[in-house]
Coordinates of C-alpha atoms in Angstrom, one line a residue:
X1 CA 76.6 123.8 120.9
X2 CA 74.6 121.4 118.3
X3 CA 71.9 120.3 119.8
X4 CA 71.9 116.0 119.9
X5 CA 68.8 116.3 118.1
X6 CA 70.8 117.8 114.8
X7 CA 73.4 115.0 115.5
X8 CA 71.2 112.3 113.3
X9 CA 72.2 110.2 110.4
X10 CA 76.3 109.5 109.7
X11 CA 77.0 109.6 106.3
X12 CA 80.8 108.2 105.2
X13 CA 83.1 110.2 102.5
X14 CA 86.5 108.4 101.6
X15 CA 88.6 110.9 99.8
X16 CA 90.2 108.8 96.9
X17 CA 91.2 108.6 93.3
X18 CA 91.3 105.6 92.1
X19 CA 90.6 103.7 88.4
X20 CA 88.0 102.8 88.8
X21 CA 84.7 101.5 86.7
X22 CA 81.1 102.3 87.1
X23 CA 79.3 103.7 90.2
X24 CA 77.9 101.3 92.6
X25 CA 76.2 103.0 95.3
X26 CA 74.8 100.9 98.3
X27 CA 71.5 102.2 98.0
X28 CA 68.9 102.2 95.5
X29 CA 67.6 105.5 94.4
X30 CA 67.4 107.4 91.2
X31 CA 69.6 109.0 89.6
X32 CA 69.3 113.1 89.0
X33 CA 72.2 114.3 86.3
X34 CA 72.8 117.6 86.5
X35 CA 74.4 120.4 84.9
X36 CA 78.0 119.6 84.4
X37 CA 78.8 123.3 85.2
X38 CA 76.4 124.3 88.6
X39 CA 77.1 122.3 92.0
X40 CA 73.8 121.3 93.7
X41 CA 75.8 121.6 96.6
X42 CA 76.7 125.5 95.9
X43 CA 78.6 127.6 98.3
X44 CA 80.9 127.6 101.6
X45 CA 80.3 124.8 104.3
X46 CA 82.3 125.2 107.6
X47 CA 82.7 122.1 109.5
X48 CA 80.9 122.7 112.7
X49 CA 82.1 119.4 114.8
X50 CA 83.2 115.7 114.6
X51 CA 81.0 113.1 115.5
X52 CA 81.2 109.3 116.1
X53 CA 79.6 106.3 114.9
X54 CA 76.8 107.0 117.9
X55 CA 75.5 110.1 116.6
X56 CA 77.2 111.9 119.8
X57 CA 80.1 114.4 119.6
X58 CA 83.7 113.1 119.3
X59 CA 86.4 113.6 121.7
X60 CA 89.5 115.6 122.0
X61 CA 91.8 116.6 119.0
X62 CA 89.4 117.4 116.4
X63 CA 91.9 118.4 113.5
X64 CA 89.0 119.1 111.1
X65 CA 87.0 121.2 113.5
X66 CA 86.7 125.0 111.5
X67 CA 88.2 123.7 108.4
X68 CA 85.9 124.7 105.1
X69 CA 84.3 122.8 102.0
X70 CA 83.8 124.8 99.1
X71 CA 81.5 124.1 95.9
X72 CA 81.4 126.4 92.9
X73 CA 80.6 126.1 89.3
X74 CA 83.5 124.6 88.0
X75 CA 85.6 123.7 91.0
X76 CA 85.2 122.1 94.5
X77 CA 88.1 122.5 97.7
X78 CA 88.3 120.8 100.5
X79 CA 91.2 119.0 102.9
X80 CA 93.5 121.8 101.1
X81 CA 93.5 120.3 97.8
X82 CA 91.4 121.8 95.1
X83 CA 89.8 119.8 91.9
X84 CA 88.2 121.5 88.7
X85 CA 85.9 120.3 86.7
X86 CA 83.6 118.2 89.2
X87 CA 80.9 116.1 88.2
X88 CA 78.0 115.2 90.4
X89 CA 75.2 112.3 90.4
X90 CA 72.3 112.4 92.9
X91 CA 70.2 109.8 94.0
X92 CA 67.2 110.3 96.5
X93 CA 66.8 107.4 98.3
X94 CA 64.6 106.4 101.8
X95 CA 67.1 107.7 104.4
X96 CA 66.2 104.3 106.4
X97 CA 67.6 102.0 104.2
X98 CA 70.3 104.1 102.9
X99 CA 71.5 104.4 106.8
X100 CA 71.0 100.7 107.2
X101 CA 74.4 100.0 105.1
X102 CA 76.5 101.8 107.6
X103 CA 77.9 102.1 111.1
X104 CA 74.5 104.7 111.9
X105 CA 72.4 104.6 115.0
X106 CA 68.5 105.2 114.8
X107 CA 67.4 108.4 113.5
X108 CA 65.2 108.3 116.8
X109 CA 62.4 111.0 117.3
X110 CA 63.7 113.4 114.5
X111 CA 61.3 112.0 112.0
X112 CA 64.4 111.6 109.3
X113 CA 63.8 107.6 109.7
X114 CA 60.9 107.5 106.8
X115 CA 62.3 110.2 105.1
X116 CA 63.5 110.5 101.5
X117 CA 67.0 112.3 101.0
X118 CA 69.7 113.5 98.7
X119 CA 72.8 111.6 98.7
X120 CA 75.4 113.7 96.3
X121 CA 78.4 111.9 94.9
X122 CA 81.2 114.2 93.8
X123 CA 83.7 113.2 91.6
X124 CA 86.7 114.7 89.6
X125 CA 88.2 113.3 86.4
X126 CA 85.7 110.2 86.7
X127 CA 87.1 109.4 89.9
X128 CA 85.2 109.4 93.4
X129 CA 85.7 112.6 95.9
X130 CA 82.9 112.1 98.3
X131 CA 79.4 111.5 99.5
X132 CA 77.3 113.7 100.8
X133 CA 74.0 113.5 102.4
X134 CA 71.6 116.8 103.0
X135 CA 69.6 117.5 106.0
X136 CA 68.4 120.5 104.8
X137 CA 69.6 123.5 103.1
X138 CA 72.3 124.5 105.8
X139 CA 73.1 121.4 107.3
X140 CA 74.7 118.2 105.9
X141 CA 76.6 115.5 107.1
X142 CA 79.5 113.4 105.9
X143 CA 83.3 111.5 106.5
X144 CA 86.3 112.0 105.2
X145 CA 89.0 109.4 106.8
X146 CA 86.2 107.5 108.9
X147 CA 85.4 110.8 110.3
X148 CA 81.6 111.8 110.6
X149 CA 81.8 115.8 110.2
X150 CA 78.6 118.1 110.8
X151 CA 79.1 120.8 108.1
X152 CA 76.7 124.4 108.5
X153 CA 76.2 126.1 105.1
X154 CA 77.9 129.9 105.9
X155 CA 77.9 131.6 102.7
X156 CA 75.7 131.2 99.2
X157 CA 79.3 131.5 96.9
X158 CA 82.7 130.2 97.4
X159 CA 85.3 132.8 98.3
X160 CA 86.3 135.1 95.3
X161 CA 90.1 134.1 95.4
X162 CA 88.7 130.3 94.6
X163 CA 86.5 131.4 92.2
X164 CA 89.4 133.7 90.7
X165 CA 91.5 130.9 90.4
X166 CA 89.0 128.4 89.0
X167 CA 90.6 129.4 85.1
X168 CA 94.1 128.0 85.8
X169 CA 92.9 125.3 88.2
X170 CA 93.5 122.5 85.8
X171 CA 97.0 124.0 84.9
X172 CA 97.8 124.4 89.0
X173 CA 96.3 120.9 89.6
X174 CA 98.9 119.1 86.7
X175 CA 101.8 121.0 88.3
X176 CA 100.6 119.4 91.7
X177 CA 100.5 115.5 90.4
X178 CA 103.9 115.5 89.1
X179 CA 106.4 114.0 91.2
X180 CA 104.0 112.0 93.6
X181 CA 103.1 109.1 93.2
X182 CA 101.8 106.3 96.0
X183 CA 100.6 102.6 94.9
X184 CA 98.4 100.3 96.9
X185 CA 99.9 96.7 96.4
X186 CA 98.3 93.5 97.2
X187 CA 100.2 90.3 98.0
X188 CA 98.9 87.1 98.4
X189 CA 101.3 84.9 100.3
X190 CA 101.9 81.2 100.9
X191 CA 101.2 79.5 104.2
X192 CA 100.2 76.4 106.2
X193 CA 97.0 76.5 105.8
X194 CA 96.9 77.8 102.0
X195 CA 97.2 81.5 101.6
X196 CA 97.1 84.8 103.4
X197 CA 96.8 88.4 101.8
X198 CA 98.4 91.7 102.6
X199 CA 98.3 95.2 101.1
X200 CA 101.5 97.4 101.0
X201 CA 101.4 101.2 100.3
X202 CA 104.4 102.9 98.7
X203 CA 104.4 106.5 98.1
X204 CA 106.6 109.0 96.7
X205 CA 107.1 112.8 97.1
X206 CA 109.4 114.0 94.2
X207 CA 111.6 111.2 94.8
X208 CA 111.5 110.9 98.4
X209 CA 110.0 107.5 100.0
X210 CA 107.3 108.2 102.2
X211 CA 106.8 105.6 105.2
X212 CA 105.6 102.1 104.2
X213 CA 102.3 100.9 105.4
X214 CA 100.6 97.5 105.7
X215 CA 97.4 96.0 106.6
X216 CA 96.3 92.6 106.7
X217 CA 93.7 91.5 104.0
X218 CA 93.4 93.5 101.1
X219 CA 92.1 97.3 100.7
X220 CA 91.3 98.8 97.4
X221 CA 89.4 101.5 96.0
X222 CA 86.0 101.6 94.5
X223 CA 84.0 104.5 92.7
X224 CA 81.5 103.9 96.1
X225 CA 84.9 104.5 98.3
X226 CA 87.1 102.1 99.4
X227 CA 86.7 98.5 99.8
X228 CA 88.1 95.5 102.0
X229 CA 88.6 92.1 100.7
X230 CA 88.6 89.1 103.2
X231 CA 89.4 85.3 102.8
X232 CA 88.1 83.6 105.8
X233 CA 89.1 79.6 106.2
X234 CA 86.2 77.7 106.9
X235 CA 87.0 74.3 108.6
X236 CA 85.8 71.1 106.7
X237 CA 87.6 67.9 106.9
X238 CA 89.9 66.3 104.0
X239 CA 90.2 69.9 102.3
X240 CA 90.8 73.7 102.6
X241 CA 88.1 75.7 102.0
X242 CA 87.7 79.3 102.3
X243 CA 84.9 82.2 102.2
X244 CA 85.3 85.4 100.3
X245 CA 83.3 88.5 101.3
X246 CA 83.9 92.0 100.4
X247 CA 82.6 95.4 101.8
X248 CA 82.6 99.3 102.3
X249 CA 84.9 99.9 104.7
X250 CA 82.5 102.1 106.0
X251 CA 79.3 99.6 106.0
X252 CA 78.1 96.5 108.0
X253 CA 80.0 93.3 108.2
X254 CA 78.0 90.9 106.8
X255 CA 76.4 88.2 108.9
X256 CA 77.7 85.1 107.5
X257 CA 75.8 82.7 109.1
X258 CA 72.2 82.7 109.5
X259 CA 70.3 81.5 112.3
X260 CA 70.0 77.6 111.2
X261 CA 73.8 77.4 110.6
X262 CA 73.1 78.1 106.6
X263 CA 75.9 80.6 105.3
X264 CA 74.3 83.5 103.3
X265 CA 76.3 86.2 102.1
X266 CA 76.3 90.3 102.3
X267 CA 74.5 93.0 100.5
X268 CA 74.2 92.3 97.4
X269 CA 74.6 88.3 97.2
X270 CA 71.6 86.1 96.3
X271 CA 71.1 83.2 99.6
X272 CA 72.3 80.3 97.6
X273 CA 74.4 77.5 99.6
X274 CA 78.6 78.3 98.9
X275 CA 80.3 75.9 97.7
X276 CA 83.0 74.4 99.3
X277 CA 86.3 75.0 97.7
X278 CA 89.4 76.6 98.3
X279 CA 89.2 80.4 96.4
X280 CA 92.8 81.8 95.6
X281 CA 92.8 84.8 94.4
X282 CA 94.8 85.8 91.2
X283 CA 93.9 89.6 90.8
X284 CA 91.8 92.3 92.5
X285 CA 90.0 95.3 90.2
X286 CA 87.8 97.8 91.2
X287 CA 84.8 95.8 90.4
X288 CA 85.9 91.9 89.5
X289 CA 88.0 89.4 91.2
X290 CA 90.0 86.8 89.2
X291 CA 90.3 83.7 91.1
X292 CA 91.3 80.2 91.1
X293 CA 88.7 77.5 92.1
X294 CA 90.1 74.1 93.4
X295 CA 87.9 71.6 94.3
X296 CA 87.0 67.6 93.7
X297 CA 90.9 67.7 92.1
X298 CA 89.4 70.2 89.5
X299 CA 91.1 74.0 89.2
X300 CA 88.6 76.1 87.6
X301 CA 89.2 79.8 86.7
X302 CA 87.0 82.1 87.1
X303 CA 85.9 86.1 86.8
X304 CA 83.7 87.3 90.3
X305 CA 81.9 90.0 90.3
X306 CA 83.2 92.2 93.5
X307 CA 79.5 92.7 94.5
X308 CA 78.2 89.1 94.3
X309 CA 81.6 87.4 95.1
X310 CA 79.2 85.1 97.6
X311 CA 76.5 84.2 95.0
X312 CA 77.0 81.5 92.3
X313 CA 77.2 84.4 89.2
X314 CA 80.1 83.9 87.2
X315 CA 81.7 86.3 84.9
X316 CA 81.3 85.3 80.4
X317 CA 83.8 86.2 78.2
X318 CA 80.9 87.8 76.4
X319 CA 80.2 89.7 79.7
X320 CA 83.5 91.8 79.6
X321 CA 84.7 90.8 75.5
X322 CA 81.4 91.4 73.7
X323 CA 80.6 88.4 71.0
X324 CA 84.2 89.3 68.9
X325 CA 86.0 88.2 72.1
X326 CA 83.9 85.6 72.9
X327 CA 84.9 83.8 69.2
X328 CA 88.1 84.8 69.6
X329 CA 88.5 82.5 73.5
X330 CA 86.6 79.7 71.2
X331 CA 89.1 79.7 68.4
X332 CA 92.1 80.3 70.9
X333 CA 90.4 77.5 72.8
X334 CA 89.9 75.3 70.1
X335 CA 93.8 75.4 69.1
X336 CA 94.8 74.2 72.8
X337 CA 92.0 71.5 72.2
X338 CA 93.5 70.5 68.7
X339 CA 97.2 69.9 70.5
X340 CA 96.0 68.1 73.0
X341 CA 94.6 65.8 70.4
X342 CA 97.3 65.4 68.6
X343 CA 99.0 64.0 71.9
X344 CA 96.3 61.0 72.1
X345 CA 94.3 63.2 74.2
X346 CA 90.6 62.7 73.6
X347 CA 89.1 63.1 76.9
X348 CA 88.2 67.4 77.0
X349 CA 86.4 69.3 78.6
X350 CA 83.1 71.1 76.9
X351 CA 82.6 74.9 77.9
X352 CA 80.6 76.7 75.1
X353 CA 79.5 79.2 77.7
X354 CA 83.0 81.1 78.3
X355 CA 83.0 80.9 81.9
X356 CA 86.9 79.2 82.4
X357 CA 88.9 82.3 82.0
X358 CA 91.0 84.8 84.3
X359 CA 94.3 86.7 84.5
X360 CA 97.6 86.4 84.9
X361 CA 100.8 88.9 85.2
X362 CA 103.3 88.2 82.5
X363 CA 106.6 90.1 81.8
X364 CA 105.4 93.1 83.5
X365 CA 101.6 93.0 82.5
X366 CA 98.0 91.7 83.1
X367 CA 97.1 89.2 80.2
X368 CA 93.9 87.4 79.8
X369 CA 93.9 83.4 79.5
X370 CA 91.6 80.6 79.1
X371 CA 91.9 76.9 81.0
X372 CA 90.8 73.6 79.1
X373 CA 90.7 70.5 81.5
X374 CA 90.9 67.2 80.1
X375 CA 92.0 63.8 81.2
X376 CA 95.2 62.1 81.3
X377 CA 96.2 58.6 82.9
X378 CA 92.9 58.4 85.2
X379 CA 93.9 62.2 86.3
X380 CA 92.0 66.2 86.0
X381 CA 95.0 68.3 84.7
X382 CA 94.6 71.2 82.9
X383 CA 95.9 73.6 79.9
X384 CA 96.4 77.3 79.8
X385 CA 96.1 79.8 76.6
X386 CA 96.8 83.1 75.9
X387 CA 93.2 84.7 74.6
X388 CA 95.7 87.4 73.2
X389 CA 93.1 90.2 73.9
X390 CA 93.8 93.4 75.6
X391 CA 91.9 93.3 79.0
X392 CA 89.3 95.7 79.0
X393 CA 89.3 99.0 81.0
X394 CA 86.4 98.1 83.1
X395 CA 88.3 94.9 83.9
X396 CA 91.7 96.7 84.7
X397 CA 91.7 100.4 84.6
X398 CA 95.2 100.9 84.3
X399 CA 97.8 98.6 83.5
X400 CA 101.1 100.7 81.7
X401 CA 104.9 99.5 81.7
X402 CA 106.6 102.7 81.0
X403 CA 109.7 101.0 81.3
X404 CA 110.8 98.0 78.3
X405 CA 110.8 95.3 80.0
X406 CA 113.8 93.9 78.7
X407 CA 116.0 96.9 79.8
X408 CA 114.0 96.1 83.8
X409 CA 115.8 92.8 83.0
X410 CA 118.6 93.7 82.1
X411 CA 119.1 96.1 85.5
X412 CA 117.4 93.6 87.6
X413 CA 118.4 89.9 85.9
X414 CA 115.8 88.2 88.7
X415 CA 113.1 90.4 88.2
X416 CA 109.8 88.7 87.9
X417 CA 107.3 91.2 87.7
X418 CA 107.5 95.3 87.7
X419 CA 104.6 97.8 88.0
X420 CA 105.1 102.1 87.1
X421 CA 103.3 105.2 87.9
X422 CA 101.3 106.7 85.5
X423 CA 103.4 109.8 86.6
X424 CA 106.3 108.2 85.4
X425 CA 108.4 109.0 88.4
X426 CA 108.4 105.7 90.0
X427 CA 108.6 101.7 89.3
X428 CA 108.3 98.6 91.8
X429 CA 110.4 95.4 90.7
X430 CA 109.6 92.9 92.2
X431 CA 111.9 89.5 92.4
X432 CA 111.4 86.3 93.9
X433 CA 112.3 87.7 97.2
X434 CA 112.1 91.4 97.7
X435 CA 110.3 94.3 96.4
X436 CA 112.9 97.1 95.0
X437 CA 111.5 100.5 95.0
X438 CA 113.0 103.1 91.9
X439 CA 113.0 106.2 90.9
X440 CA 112.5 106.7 87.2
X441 CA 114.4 109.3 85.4
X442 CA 114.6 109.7 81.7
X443 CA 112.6 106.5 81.0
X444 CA 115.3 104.5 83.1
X445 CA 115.3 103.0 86.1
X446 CA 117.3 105.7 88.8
X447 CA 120.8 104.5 89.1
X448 CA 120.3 104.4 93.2
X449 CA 117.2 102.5 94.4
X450 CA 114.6 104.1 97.0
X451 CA 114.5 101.2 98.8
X452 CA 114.2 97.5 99.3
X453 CA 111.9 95.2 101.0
X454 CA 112.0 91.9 102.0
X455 CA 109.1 89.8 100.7
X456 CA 107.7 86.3 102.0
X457 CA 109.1 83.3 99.8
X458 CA 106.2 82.9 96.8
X459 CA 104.8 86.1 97.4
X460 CA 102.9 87.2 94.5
X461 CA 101.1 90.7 93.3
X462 CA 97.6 90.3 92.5
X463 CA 96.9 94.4 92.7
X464 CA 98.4 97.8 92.4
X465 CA 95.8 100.6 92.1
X466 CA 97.8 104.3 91.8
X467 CA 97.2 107.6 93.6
X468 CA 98.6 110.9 91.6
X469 CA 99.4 114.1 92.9
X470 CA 96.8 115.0 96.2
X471 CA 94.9 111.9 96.0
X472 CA 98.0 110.5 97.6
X473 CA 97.6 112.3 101.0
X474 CA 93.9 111.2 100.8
X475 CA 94.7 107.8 99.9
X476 CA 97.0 107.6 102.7
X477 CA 95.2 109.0 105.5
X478 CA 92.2 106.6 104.5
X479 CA 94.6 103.9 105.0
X480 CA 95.5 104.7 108.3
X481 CA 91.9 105.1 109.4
X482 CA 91.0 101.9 108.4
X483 CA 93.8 100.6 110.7
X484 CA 97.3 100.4 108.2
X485 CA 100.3 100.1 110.3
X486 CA 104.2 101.1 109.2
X487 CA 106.2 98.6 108.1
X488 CA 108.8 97.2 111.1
X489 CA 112.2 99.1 109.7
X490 CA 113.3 95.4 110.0
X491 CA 111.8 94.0 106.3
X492 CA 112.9 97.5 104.3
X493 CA 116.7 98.9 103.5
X494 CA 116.4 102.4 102.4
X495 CA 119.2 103.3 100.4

């Protein structure tokens, strides 16, 4: 048996793919590039037990217990699936700090506290696999599904039928995406007290519906694994207001409150007072947040960053658009500023910074737009234009309608919004009151629909983040770990 002294630092691996931007790792630590074709990691790793959060050895049922991770040039395996083409970045950071952004316990005696480590991320295709951190040159530790694994280094090379196969990996590993698909969808929905939020996931295996889960507040991926977003009400008198943090679903809650009653926000956030004001969200990416800002009668929109979402850093146009975009939102701005003049209206608003801008979903699509406020009758109201500018990739990574959007119409007459798989296999339509599940067959909607679910009057989609091929079953099994449920067979008619 491992002795408890081995059983030190946890280190978390969520297995996703996702679209994802740049990597934000929790720690600070540099950066080591190296060779895209030799694994620093190298070999066969057997997973020697499962821990928990408390460094101590988990209990019965340990369905990972035996099971192998394999690193070669070229091509990594684990969980059954196999990638090619791996890329790896390194960072050695102090494993102190680097432990205090997750669910660890003190290193104790084992002299690992002041310690600096490796912490190797693995990704495939620009998209995140895993994180590992080294103990030493057999041992290592990591999750995969909220799991802390111990893993013992067995062997210097991967088996020879992996390496064998490494030449048609890519070939094998295209076969295995088509024909399954799964989406993580977030809803934000109307209530009493404002708005709640709720992510769906909807998968497909060559045309057959997987079960539906749900999770209250919204989860999404991120290149550092995946994330949860929380909107907390925050009583105050006269108004709503609302607080929005977000976090590694493997990390610390932040502390919202400090000692003196202050608010201050979580890693990453400068302590500057939150203003009150009710935050409704409008879209989630990988890395921003689009949001509507209501307060003193005055709707601002506004870009968030995910990291800082609690500091007062606002997203430019210029940030995301570079200077052409930024002159193209003052013309386009200009124009709506020009009409509203030639109504009588002289009393608009300045913003020569580029800060009032956000999305919005429009016959099938994410399109960029910019608010003017001016106003009218002793009344704040506000105007809307189209920047007519393709939303950047590091603002939304993927954002396709494979389908026209006029032959969705003309199937569906009270669609209102419809998202595909980059696999082309499947599309979501959503109306005002359900969510209808197709298959897609020869660029048309399937004649018979998967299945339907009932949505909450004024539901609206704010996110829908796509899984291909294995990246599904990971997806899905980091779902449930983080604590999805299915969906009561009440709300969903299968065909």
């Amino acid at each position: 048996m491992v002795k408890k002294t081995l059983l030190l630092p946890l280190v978390f691996l969520l297995l996703f793919l996702g679209g994802c931007a740049e990597f934000s790792g929790a720690s600070a630590g540099k950066i080591i590039p190296p060779s895209a074709q030799v694994s620093p990691l190298g070999g066969k790793w057997t997973v020697l037990q499962e821990l928990d959060s408390n460094g101590s050895e988990g209990g019965a049922g340990q369905p990972w217990l035996g099971s192998d991770v394999q690193f070669a040039p070229g091509i990594v395996s684990f969980g059954g699936h196999v990638w090619d083409n791996p890329a790896y970045k390194i960072k050695r950071v102090k494993a102190e700090d680097y432990l205090l952004t997750k669910y660890i316990p003190s290193v104790g005696s084992s002299g690992l506290k002041s310690q600096k480590v490796d912490v190797i991320t693995v990704y495939a295709s620009g998209n995140y696999l895993g994180e590992f951190m080294k103990l030493d040159d057999t041992g290592m530790i990591f999750f995969v599904q909220n799991k802390a694994l111990l893993l013992k280094k067995i062997a210097d090379e991967a088996d020879s039928t992996l390496v064998a196969g490494n030449t048609n990996a890519q070939e094998l590993n295209q076969d295995s995406r088509e024909g399954i698909s799964g989406v993580l969808l977030g809803l934000r929905i109307p209530s009493a007290t404002g708005y709640t939020y709720q992510t769906l996931w909807v998968a497909v295996d060559h045309q057959q519906l997987k079960p539906i889960l749900t999770s209250e507040q919204i989860f999404f991926p991120r290149t550092s694994g995946f994330w949860e977003l929380s909107v907390r009400n925050l009583p105050t008198d006269g108004m709503t207001n609302n607080l929005l943090t977000a976090r590694n679903v493997t990390a610390k809650a932040p502390d919202l409150k400090r000692e003196n009653g202050e608010r201050e926000g979580g890693a990453g956030t400068e302590e500057q007072p939150y203003a009150e004001a009710e935050r409704v969200i409008n879209y989630i990416g990988n890395d921003y947040v689009a949001i509507e800002k209501r307060t003193a009668g005055i709707n601002h929109l506004q870009v968030l960053p995910v990291d800082k979402l609690l500091s007062p850093t606002e997203i430019k146009v210029s940030d995301l658009l570079g200077d052409k975009g930024f002159n193209a939102y003052l013309n386009a701005r200009e124009q709506a500023a020009a009409a509203l003049r030639e109504k009588g209206i002289i009393s608009v608003s300045q913003d020569e910074s580029g800060e009032s801008f956000g999305l919005i979903r429009k016959n099938g699509r994410w399109s960029l737009v910019g608010r003017i406020h001016y106003q009218s009758g002793g009344n704040f109201e506000y105007k809307d234009f189209d920047l007519k500018i393709i939303p950047p990739a590091n603002l939304i990574f993927y954002d396709a309608l494979v389908l026209s959007w006029y032959n969705i119409k003309d199937r569906v007459p009270d669609a209102t919004d419809a998202f595909t798989s980059p696999n082309r296999d499947i599309a979501l339509v959503k109306t005002r009151t359900k969510l209808i599940i197709y298959p897609i067959s020869a660029d048309k909607l399937g004649e018979t629909h998967l299945a339907e679910l009932e949505l909450p009057e004024g539901a609206t989609v704010i996110m829908a983040e796509w899984a291909t091929g294995s990246y599904v079953d990971s997806w899905e099994k980091s779902f449930l770990a983080y604590g999805a449920q299915a969906l009561d067979s009440g709300s969903v008619r299968m065909r």
